[in-house]
């Protein structure tokens, strides 16, 4: 008599940044709930941060957590500013080890397939016949930014790139199908802001994006009602597409109870929830620039003055490494100290999903990272977008000009703009934005409910992985 069929076994390997790890852990949890065995591969640095500041080991006792070296010294800052270094090290040090492990059966003879952060396509070569496992690519960014990346080679060919200095930033970009009369130079992915199109980081990202066609399939954390027209364009190049977002919301559906993601690389300060409990409904602007944004003292001061001058209550996440080069103590003007005491609250890191769903929060001043954007959409909170890098430039343009969920403050960093845009979202145009935000939140929730597009696509993904294991 034959035994029970063996559960499929999936290896998941994210880029070592908070946003990528967070969404790929959610995917891992969802697959695990569907009866799939998970091996989660991380760098030792990310694994240490994750196990130090979150409950992943106790929450996922069945996961096999493994680490692989990134080839960088222990004291390397590993921030986005060193992206080129991080990628070069992965290419020279991590790649041969990873390839050897896949071929030698290091992850177990039962391995069904690999879900690789699509930024890592360089770790496995398309022509590598020795690697027998199907490789799925997971793009942790928006579909609109993936499509913009895919169109960049054509923009270079047409002479629309490189950008020719500051005076060129508001030039409209043509030839991005589905985004006509929408993107300006300043709205292209952050890596396009180079004067030489042979820039190594730009070339690396273009190469990885073009290699999206080589994956067995592509997984996106988005939903049909949000990015439908763009998804149709991507399907012309990558027909095998699973669109299964918002992942954090799908997870709540599958768990059928309230859940909170604790996939943090930073220590969470929950005291802000008690502070929010004492604020009037819709009165607080929540401010967070994500896990990798860095700014100088001057920008910090402009934001601080703007928030205090807006007259709104604010909850502000200031990561320990948000301000670069702060060796000397910053002198804080008395009016900022006073304004913060009256109306502000600051923490090093916040339980963001809980904060955004709190009734006291009326808006979100964000760096427009994709996880933050989706969390804001699901919570029905309008946004003030101050994008920093990569996909965030495209996301912020879509938030303001396509989805009408807020305002785009990109490339501005002065107190007048901060105060004005905070008040546009919180007061002057509040009703207009709340209407759009509520509508989109309902569509997001519908997509991850039984019968919804993301719910169905996730079930299809699980079935396809099961078929592979047979």
Short mmCIF file of C-alpha atoms in Angstrom, two decimals:
data_model
loop_
_atom_site.label_atom_id
_atom_site.label_comp_id
_atom_site.label_asym_id
_atom_site.label_seq_id
_atom_site.Cartn_x
_atom_site.Cartn_y
_atom_site.Cartn_z
CA UNK A 1 0.00 0.00 0.00
CA UNK A 2 1.35 3.36 -0.96
CA UNK A 3 1.88 5.97 1.76
CA UNK A 4 0.45 9.47 1.78
CA UNK A 5 1.77 11.65 -1.08
CA UNK A 6 4.64 13.79 0.16
CA UNK A 7 3.93 17.48 0.82
CA UNK A 8 5.52 19.82 -1.75
CA UNK A 9 8.65 21.59 -0.46
CA UNK A 10 9.39 25.18 -1.49
CA UNK A 11 12.62 27.12 -0.94
CA UNK A 12 12.10 30.90 -0.52
CA UNK A 13 15.00 33.34 -0.84
CA UNK A 14 14.42 37.15 -0.49
CA UNK A 15 16.71 40.11 -1.14
CA UNK A 16 18.13 41.04 2.32
CA UNK A 17 16.02 44.19 2.88
CA UNK A 18 13.08 44.56 5.29
CA UNK A 19 10.43 45.14 2.59
CA UNK A 20 11.48 42.08 0.58
CA UNK A 21 11.83 39.78 3.62
CA UNK A 22 8.49 40.94 5.02
CA UNK A 23 6.41 40.16 1.93
CA UNK A 24 8.24 36.90 1.17
CA UNK A 25 7.68 35.69 4.75
CA UNK A 26 3.98 36.37 4.26
CA UNK A 27 4.03 34.30 1.08
CA UNK A 28 5.87 31.56 3.01
CA UNK A 29 3.23 31.62 5.74
CA UNK A 30 0.40 31.39 3.20
CA UNK A 31 2.03 28.43 1.42
CA UNK A 32 2.64 26.75 4.77
CA UNK A 33 -1.06 27.12 5.67
CA UNK A 34 -1.81 25.33 2.37
CA UNK A 35 0.21 22.30 3.56
CA UNK A 36 3.49 23.09 1.79
CA UNK A 37 6.86 22.54 3.51
CA UNK A 38 8.93 25.76 3.66
CA UNK A 39 12.68 26.38 3.72
CA UNK A 40 13.34 30.09 4.25
CA UNK A 41 16.83 31.18 3.22
CA UNK A 42 18.34 34.42 4.53
CA UNK A 43 21.74 36.01 5.05
CA UNK A 44 23.14 35.58 8.61
CA UNK A 45 22.82 39.36 9.17
CA UNK A 46 19.11 39.47 8.20
CA UNK A 47 18.36 36.25 10.08
CA UNK A 48 19.96 37.65 13.24
CA UNK A 49 17.95 40.91 12.98
CA UNK A 50 14.75 39.02 12.27
CA UNK A 51 15.09 36.53 15.13
CA UNK A 52 16.24 39.28 17.49
CA UNK A 53 13.30 41.65 16.84
CA UNK A 54 10.46 39.33 15.86
CA UNK A 55 8.80 36.06 16.78
CA UNK A 56 9.40 34.13 13.54
CA UNK A 57 11.01 31.08 15.15
CA UNK A 58 8.14 30.50 17.57
CA UNK A 59 5.50 31.51 15.02
CA UNK A 60 6.77 29.13 12.33
CA UNK A 61 8.18 26.11 14.17
CA UNK A 62 7.73 23.96 11.03
CA UNK A 63 9.80 26.27 8.81
CA UNK A 64 13.37 25.26 8.05
CA UNK A 65 15.33 28.48 8.50
CA UNK A 66 18.70 28.40 6.69
CA UNK A 67 21.38 31.05 6.11
CA UNK A 68 23.81 31.71 3.28
CA UNK A 69 26.66 34.22 3.39
CA UNK A 70 26.38 37.56 1.56
CA UNK A 71 30.19 37.78 1.55
CA UNK A 72 30.20 41.14 3.37
CA UNK A 73 32.10 41.95 6.60
CA UNK A 74 30.09 41.93 9.84
CA UNK A 75 30.23 45.72 10.27
CA UNK A 76 29.03 46.51 6.72
CA UNK A 77 26.04 48.93 6.93
CA UNK A 78 24.02 46.97 4.30
CA UNK A 79 21.85 49.98 3.40
CA UNK A 80 20.44 50.83 -0.03
CA UNK A 81 23.28 53.31 -0.59
CA UNK A 82 25.61 50.30 -0.84
CA UNK A 83 23.30 48.42 -3.21
CA UNK A 84 26.00 48.03 -5.90
CA UNK A 85 28.43 46.54 -3.34
CA UNK A 86 25.82 44.18 -1.91
CA UNK A 87 24.85 42.89 -5.36
CA UNK A 88 28.50 42.50 -6.47
CA UNK A 89 29.22 40.46 -3.35
CA UNK A 90 26.17 38.24 -3.95
CA UNK A 91 27.35 37.66 -7.51
CA UNK A 92 30.92 36.67 -6.61
CA UNK A 93 30.47 34.97 -3.21
CA UNK A 94 26.84 33.84 -2.77
CA UNK A 95 26.04 32.69 -6.32
CA UNK A 96 28.49 29.73 -6.57
CA UNK A 97 27.49 28.48 -3.10
CA UNK A 98 23.75 28.76 -3.86
CA UNK A 99 24.17 27.00 -7.21
CA UNK A 100 26.18 24.19 -5.60
CA UNK A 101 23.57 23.77 -2.87
CA UNK A 102 20.74 23.51 -5.41
CA UNK A 103 22.59 20.93 -7.52
CA UNK A 104 23.88 18.87 -4.59
CA UNK A 105 20.51 18.50 -2.86
CA UNK A 106 21.60 20.59 0.15
CA UNK A 107 17.97 21.65 0.80
CA UNK A 108 16.70 18.05 0.74
CA UNK A 109 15.85 15.52 -1.93
CA UNK A 110 12.16 16.47 -1.60
CA UNK A 111 12.64 20.07 -2.88
CA UNK A 112 9.85 20.86 -5.38
CA UNK A 113 10.67 24.37 -6.56
CA UNK A 114 12.31 27.66 -5.60
CA UNK A 115 10.66 31.07 -5.11
CA UNK A 116 13.48 33.52 -5.69
CA UNK A 117 13.34 37.28 -5.17
CA UNK A 118 13.19 38.33 -8.82
CA UNK A 119 16.05 40.77 -8.16
CA UNK A 120 18.20 37.62 -7.79
CA UNK A 121 17.71 36.13 -11.25
CA UNK A 122 21.49 36.40 -11.68
CA UNK A 123 21.94 33.68 -9.03
CA UNK A 124 20.65 31.04 -11.46
CA UNK A 125 21.52 31.07 -15.16
CA UNK A 126 18.81 30.23 -17.66
CA UNK A 127 21.14 27.91 -19.54
CA UNK A 128 22.11 26.01 -16.38
CA UNK A 129 20.86 22.51 -17.20
CA UNK A 130 22.17 21.12 -13.90
CA UNK A 131 19.49 22.99 -11.92
CA UNK A 132 16.41 20.82 -12.26
CA UNK A 133 14.03 22.73 -9.97
CA UNK A 134 11.49 25.16 -11.48
CA UNK A 135 12.34 28.72 -10.35
CA UNK A 136 9.46 31.13 -9.65
CA UNK A 137 10.32 34.85 -9.52
CA UNK A 138 8.63 37.04 -6.89
CA UNK A 139 8.66 40.78 -7.63
CA UNK A 140 8.02 42.46 -4.27
CA UNK A 141 7.33 45.84 -5.95
CA UNK A 142 4.28 47.24 -7.79
CA UNK A 143 3.23 46.04 -11.24
CA UNK A 144 3.41 49.65 -12.48
CA UNK A 145 7.08 49.91 -11.50
CA UNK A 146 7.90 46.47 -13.00
CA UNK A 147 6.32 47.63 -16.26
CA UNK A 148 8.26 50.91 -16.15
CA UNK A 149 11.51 48.93 -15.65
CA UNK A 150 10.61 46.65 -18.56
CA UNK A 151 10.16 49.71 -20.81
CA UNK A 152 13.45 51.45 -19.89
CA UNK A 153 15.57 49.77 -22.65
CA UNK A 154 13.14 51.18 -25.22
CA UNK A 155 13.39 54.65 -23.61
CA UNK A 156 17.19 54.48 -23.89
CA UNK A 157 16.90 53.36 -27.52
CA UNK A 158 14.52 56.25 -28.30
CA UNK A 159 16.91 58.77 -26.73
CA UNK A 160 14.45 59.64 -23.90
CA UNK A 161 17.09 58.60 -21.39
CA UNK A 162 19.45 59.61 -19.84
CA UNK A 163 17.82 62.57 -18.05
CA UNK A 164 19.63 65.77 -18.96
CA UNK A 165 19.86 67.52 -15.61
CA UNK A 166 17.34 69.18 -13.29
CA UNK A 167 15.65 71.21 -16.05
CA UNK A 168 14.69 67.91 -17.75
CA UNK A 169 12.89 66.36 -14.76
CA UNK A 170 9.37 67.50 -15.74
CA UNK A 171 9.65 66.34 -19.37
CA UNK A 172 6.84 63.87 -20.17
CA UNK A 173 7.92 60.37 -21.11
CA UNK A 174 6.30 58.80 -24.16
CA UNK A 175 6.45 55.17 -25.34
CA UNK A 176 5.52 53.47 -22.07
CA UNK A 177 2.33 51.67 -23.19
CA UNK A 178 -0.52 52.20 -20.76
CA UNK A 179 1.25 55.17 -19.10
CA UNK A 180 0.95 57.77 -21.87
CA UNK A 181 0.92 61.38 -20.62
CA UNK A 182 1.46 60.18 -17.07
CA UNK A 183 5.13 59.69 -16.23
CA UNK A 184 7.60 62.57 -16.16
CA UNK A 185 11.33 61.92 -15.96
CA UNK A 186 11.10 62.41 -12.19
CA UNK A 187 8.45 59.64 -11.98
CA UNK A 188 10.65 56.96 -13.55
CA UNK A 189 12.20 54.36 -11.20
CA UNK A 190 14.88 55.97 -9.03
CA UNK A 191 17.69 54.06 -10.74
CA UNK A 192 16.95 55.95 -13.97
CA UNK A 193 18.29 59.16 -12.40
CA UNK A 194 21.73 58.74 -13.92
CA UNK A 195 23.56 60.80 -16.51
CA UNK A 196 25.12 57.71 -18.07
CA UNK A 197 22.89 54.81 -19.15
CA UNK A 198 25.86 52.45 -18.71
CA UNK A 199 25.66 53.04 -14.94
CA UNK A 200 26.33 49.58 -13.38
CA UNK A 201 23.34 49.64 -10.99
CA UNK A 202 20.92 50.69 -13.75
CA UNK A 203 22.32 48.02 -16.07
CA UNK A 204 22.08 45.35 -13.35
CA UNK A 205 18.42 46.18 -12.64
CA UNK A 206 17.52 46.26 -16.33
CA UNK A 207 19.18 42.89 -16.83
CA UNK A 208 17.31 41.34 -13.87
CA UNK A 209 14.00 42.77 -15.10
CA UNK A 210 14.54 41.49 -18.65
CA UNK A 211 15.29 38.06 -17.16
CA UNK A 212 11.75 38.02 -15.71
CA UNK A 213 10.75 36.14 -18.89
CA UNK A 214 13.09 33.29 -17.94
CA UNK A 215 11.31 32.37 -14.70
CA UNK A 216 8.97 29.41 -14.65
CA UNK A 217 6.37 31.97 -13.53
CA UNK A 218 6.18 35.43 -11.97
CA UNK A 219 4.42 36.23 -8.66
CA UNK A 220 3.24 39.78 -7.86
CA UNK A 221 1.93 41.29 -4.62
CA UNK A 222 -0.86 43.34 -6.19
CA UNK A 223 -4.50 42.95 -7.22
CA UNK A 224 -6.49 43.14 -10.44
CA UNK A 225 -8.74 46.09 -9.50
CA UNK A 226 -5.71 48.22 -8.62
CA UNK A 227 -3.34 47.51 -11.52
CA UNK A 228 -5.43 45.63 -14.09
CA UNK A 229 -4.37 47.52 -17.28
CA UNK A 230 -0.67 47.32 -16.31
CA UNK A 231 -0.97 43.61 -15.47
CA UNK A 232 -2.37 42.99 -18.98
CA UNK A 233 0.76 44.60 -20.44
CA UNK A 234 3.08 42.48 -18.25
CA UNK A 235 1.20 39.31 -19.30
CA UNK A 236 2.16 39.95 -22.93
CA UNK A 237 5.79 39.29 -21.87
CA UNK A 238 5.31 37.00 -18.84
CA UNK A 239 2.07 35.07 -19.49
CA UNK A 240 2.41 32.83 -16.42
CA UNK A 241 1.59 35.45 -13.78
CA UNK A 242 0.16 34.97 -10.28
CA UNK A 243 -1.26 38.19 -8.82
CA UNK A 244 -1.95 37.38 -5.17
CA UNK A 245 -1.98 40.62 -3.17
CA UNK A 246 -2.33 42.42 -0.90
CA UNK A 247 -0.51 39.53 0.81
CA UNK A 248 -1.01 40.80 4.37
CA UNK A 249 -4.74 41.00 3.70
CA UNK A 250 -4.91 37.57 2.02
CA UNK A 251 -3.17 36.16 5.10
CA UNK A 252 -5.88 37.60 7.36
CA UNK A 253 -8.52 35.92 5.15
CA UNK A 254 -6.79 32.53 5.21
CA UNK A 255 -6.18 32.67 8.97
CA UNK A 256 -9.79 33.83 9.42
CA UNK A 257 -8.75 35.93 12.40
CA UNK A 258 -6.99 39.23 13.05
CA UNK A 259 -3.25 38.86 12.56
CA UNK A 260 -0.31 41.18 12.98
CA UNK A 261 2.92 40.88 11.07
CA UNK A 262 5.95 40.93 13.32
CA UNK A 263 8.48 40.31 10.54
CA UNK A 264 10.60 43.22 11.73
CA UNK A 265 14.32 43.87 11.55
CA UNK A 266 13.85 46.64 14.16
CA UNK A 267 12.60 46.66 17.72
CA UNK A 268 8.93 47.65 17.78
CA UNK A 269 7.75 50.35 20.20
CA UNK A 270 4.10 49.60 20.95
CA UNK A 271 3.64 52.55 23.33
CA UNK A 272 2.40 54.58 20.34
CA UNK A 273 -0.83 52.52 20.26
CA UNK A 274 -1.77 53.75 23.76
CA UNK A 275 -0.96 57.33 22.64
CA UNK A 276 -3.22 56.88 19.57
CA UNK A 277 -6.04 55.64 21.81
CA UNK A 278 -6.11 59.11 23.37
CA UNK A 279 -6.35 61.05 20.07
CA UNK A 280 -9.61 62.05 18.31
CA UNK A 281 -10.69 59.94 15.29
CA UNK A 282 -8.90 60.86 12.04
CA UNK A 283 -6.75 63.50 13.74
CA UNK A 284 -3.25 61.97 13.41
CA UNK A 285 -0.90 61.96 10.43
CA UNK A 286 1.31 58.88 10.66
CA UNK A 287 4.87 59.46 9.35
CA UNK A 288 7.26 56.66 8.38
CA UNK A 289 9.93 56.51 5.70
CA UNK A 290 10.34 52.74 5.79
CA UNK A 291 13.39 50.65 6.55
CA UNK A 292 16.05 51.94 4.14
CA UNK A 293 15.45 55.67 3.55
CA UNK A 294 18.17 57.94 4.90
CA UNK A 295 18.19 61.75 5.05
CA UNK A 296 20.43 64.55 6.26
CA UNK A 297 19.86 66.79 9.29
CA UNK A 298 18.50 69.58 7.11
CA UNK A 299 15.76 67.39 5.59
CA UNK A 300 14.87 66.07 9.03
CA UNK A 301 14.47 69.65 10.30
CA UNK A 302 12.30 70.67 7.32
CA UNK A 303 9.98 67.72 7.92
CA UNK A 304 9.86 68.46 11.63
CA UNK A 305 9.04 72.15 11.12
CA UNK A 306 6.44 71.22 8.49
CA UNK A 307 4.70 68.74 10.78
CA UNK A 308 4.63 71.15 13.72
CA UNK A 309 3.52 74.06 11.49
CA UNK A 310 0.70 71.97 9.98
CA UNK A 311 -1.09 72.10 13.32
CA UNK A 312 -1.99 68.38 13.01
CA UNK A 313 -1.24 65.65 15.54
CA UNK A 314 1.57 63.40 14.29
CA UNK A 315 3.07 60.01 15.07
CA UNK A 316 6.57 59.83 13.58
CA UNK A 317 8.83 56.79 13.17
CA UNK A 318 12.48 57.89 13.38
CA UNK A 319 14.67 54.82 12.88
CA UNK A 320 18.04 54.81 14.70
CA UNK A 321 19.78 55.08 11.31
CA UNK A 322 17.34 57.43 9.53
CA UNK A 323 19.67 60.44 9.73
CA UNK A 324 23.05 59.96 8.06
CA UNK A 325 26.26 61.36 9.49
CA UNK A 326 24.69 62.55 12.77
CA UNK A 327 27.85 62.48 14.86
CA UNK A 328 27.15 65.71 16.67
CA UNK A 329 23.97 66.20 18.65
CA UNK A 330 21.34 68.10 16.66
CA UNK A 331 20.20 71.27 18.35
CA UNK A 332 16.41 71.22 18.40
CA UNK A 333 14.68 74.63 18.32
CA UNK A 334 12.39 75.32 21.28
CA UNK A 335 9.28 75.67 19.07
CA UNK A 336 9.80 72.12 17.73
CA UNK A 337 10.24 70.68 21.22
CA UNK A 338 7.10 72.49 22.35
CA UNK A 339 5.06 71.56 19.23
CA UNK A 340 6.07 67.90 19.56
CA UNK A 341 5.21 67.86 23.25
CA UNK A 342 1.73 69.22 22.47
CA UNK A 343 0.81 67.25 19.36
CA UNK A 344 3.51 64.74 18.45
CA UNK A 345 4.80 61.30 19.39
CA UNK A 346 8.03 59.70 18.16
CA UNK A 347 9.15 56.07 18.12
CA UNK A 348 12.11 54.13 16.66
CA UNK A 349 9.83 51.62 14.88
CA UNK A 350 6.05 51.10 14.96
CA UNK A 351 3.65 48.17 14.48
CA UNK A 352 2.60 49.70 11.16
CA UNK A 353 -0.42 47.57 10.21
CA UNK A 354 -1.95 48.19 13.65
CA UNK A 355 -1.17 51.93 13.44
CA UNK A 356 -2.68 52.36 9.98
CA UNK A 357 -5.89 50.57 10.95
CA UNK A 358 -6.27 52.72 14.09
CA UNK A 359 -9.24 55.08 13.90
CA UNK A 360 -7.17 58.02 15.19
CA UNK A 361 -5.00 57.93 12.05
CA UNK A 362 -6.33 60.07 9.21
CA UNK A 363 -3.40 59.96 6.75
CA UNK A 364 0.04 58.54 6.06
CA UNK A 365 3.18 60.50 5.11
CA UNK A 366 5.14 57.71 3.43
CA UNK A 367 8.23 56.96 1.33
CA UNK A 368 5.88 55.04 -1.03
CA UNK A 369 7.50 51.65 -0.54
CA UNK A 370 5.16 49.00 -1.95
CA UNK A 371 4.36 47.22 1.36
CA UNK A 372 3.53 50.57 2.99
CA UNK A 373 1.42 51.63 0.00
CA UNK A 374 -0.60 48.39 0.08
CA UNK A 375 -1.03 48.57 3.86
CA UNK A 376 -2.33 52.12 3.51
CA UNK A 377 -4.70 51.07 0.70
CA UNK A 378 -6.16 48.19 2.75
CA UNK A 379 -6.57 50.48 5.79
CA UNK A 380 -8.31 53.09 3.61
CA UNK A 381 -5.89 55.88 4.58
CA UNK A 382 -4.92 58.66 2.08
CA UNK A 383 -1.22 59.31 1.51
CA UNK A 384 1.32 62.13 1.27
CA UNK A 385 4.09 60.54 -0.83
CA UNK A 386 7.75 61.46 -0.46
CA UNK A 387 9.47 58.80 -2.54
CA UNK A 388 13.11 57.97 -1.97
CA UNK A 389 14.40 55.41 -4.49
CA UNK A 390 13.72 52.46 -6.82
CA UNK A 391 10.02 51.71 -7.45
CA UNK A 392 8.84 54.42 -5.05
CA UNK A 393 8.96 57.18 -7.67
CA UNK A 394 6.48 55.31 -9.87
CA UNK A 395 4.26 54.30 -6.93
CA UNK A 396 3.88 57.88 -5.69
CA UNK A 397 2.82 59.10 -9.16
CA UNK A 398 0.18 56.36 -9.39
CA UNK A 399 -1.10 57.13 -5.87
CA UNK A 400 -1.68 60.78 -6.77
CA UNK A 401 -2.51 60.81 -10.49
CA UNK A 402 -4.07 57.41 -11.25
CA UNK A 403 -5.64 56.03 -8.07
CA UNK A 404 -6.35 59.50 -6.59
CA UNK A 405 -5.43 58.30 -3.09
CA UNK A 406 -3.31 61.27 -2.03
CA UNK A 407 -0.67 63.81 -3.06
CA UNK A 408 2.85 63.43 -4.43
CA UNK A 409 5.55 65.50 -2.74
CA UNK A 410 8.52 63.86 -4.46
CA UNK A 411 11.73 65.90 -4.77
CA UNK A 412 10.40 68.61 -2.44
CA UNK A 413 11.69 68.89 1.09
CA UNK A 414 10.73 72.22 2.60
CA UNK A 415 8.53 72.98 5.58
CA UNK A 416 5.92 74.89 3.54
CA UNK A 417 5.30 71.92 1.19
CA UNK A 418 5.16 69.47 4.13
CA UNK A 419 2.61 71.58 6.05
CA UNK A 420 0.50 72.27 2.93
CA UNK A 421 0.33 68.66 1.76
CA UNK A 422 -0.36 67.28 5.22
CA UNK A 423 -3.30 69.69 5.46
CA UNK A 424 -4.48 68.85 1.93
CA UNK A 425 -4.86 65.19 2.96
CA UNK A 426 -6.04 65.78 6.54
CA UNK A 427 -8.33 68.79 6.06
CA UNK A 428 -8.68 70.66 2.73
CA UNK A 429 -9.27 67.68 0.42
CA UNK A 430 -10.03 65.11 3.09
CA UNK A 431 -13.49 64.10 1.86
CA UNK A 432 -12.33 63.62 -1.74
CA UNK A 433 -9.40 61.43 -0.71
CA UNK A 434 -11.35 59.48 1.90
CA UNK A 435 -13.97 58.63 -0.73
CA UNK A 436 -11.35 57.16 -3.11
CA UNK A 437 -9.46 55.47 -0.27
CA UNK A 438 -12.59 53.77 1.11
CA UNK A 439 -13.58 52.57 -2.35
CA UNK A 440 -10.12 51.12 -3.06
CA UNK A 441 -9.95 49.48 0.40
CA UNK A 442 -13.20 47.67 -0.38
CA UNK A 443 -11.83 46.46 -3.74
CA UNK A 444 -8.61 45.28 -2.04
CA UNK A 445 -10.55 43.28 0.55
CA UNK A 446 -12.83 41.84 -2.12
CA UNK A 447 -9.82 40.62 -4.13
CA UNK A 448 -8.56 38.46 -1.23
CA UNK A 449 -12.00 37.07 -0.28
CA UNK A 450 -13.32 33.77 -1.64
CA UNK A 451 -14.27 34.42 -5.28
CA UNK A 452 -11.85 37.36 -5.53
CA UNK A 453 -9.10 37.56 -8.16
CA UNK A 454 -6.12 37.30 -5.76
CA UNK A 455 -7.75 34.51 -3.75
CA UNK A 456 -8.28 32.50 -6.96
CA UNK A 457 -4.74 33.18 -8.23
CA UNK A 458 -3.24 32.03 -4.94
CA UNK A 459 -5.22 28.76 -5.08
CA UNK A 460 -3.96 28.29 -8.65
CA UNK A 461 -0.37 28.82 -7.45
CA UNK A 462 -0.78 26.20 -4.71
CA UNK A 463 -2.31 23.68 -7.15
CA UNK A 464 0.47 24.25 -9.67
CA UNK A 465 3.15 23.67 -6.98
CA UNK A 466 1.34 20.45 -5.96
CA UNK A 467 1.37 19.28 -9.58
CA UNK A 468 5.11 19.96 -9.78
CA UNK A 469 5.73 17.79 -6.71
CA UNK A 470 4.02 14.84 -8.40
#
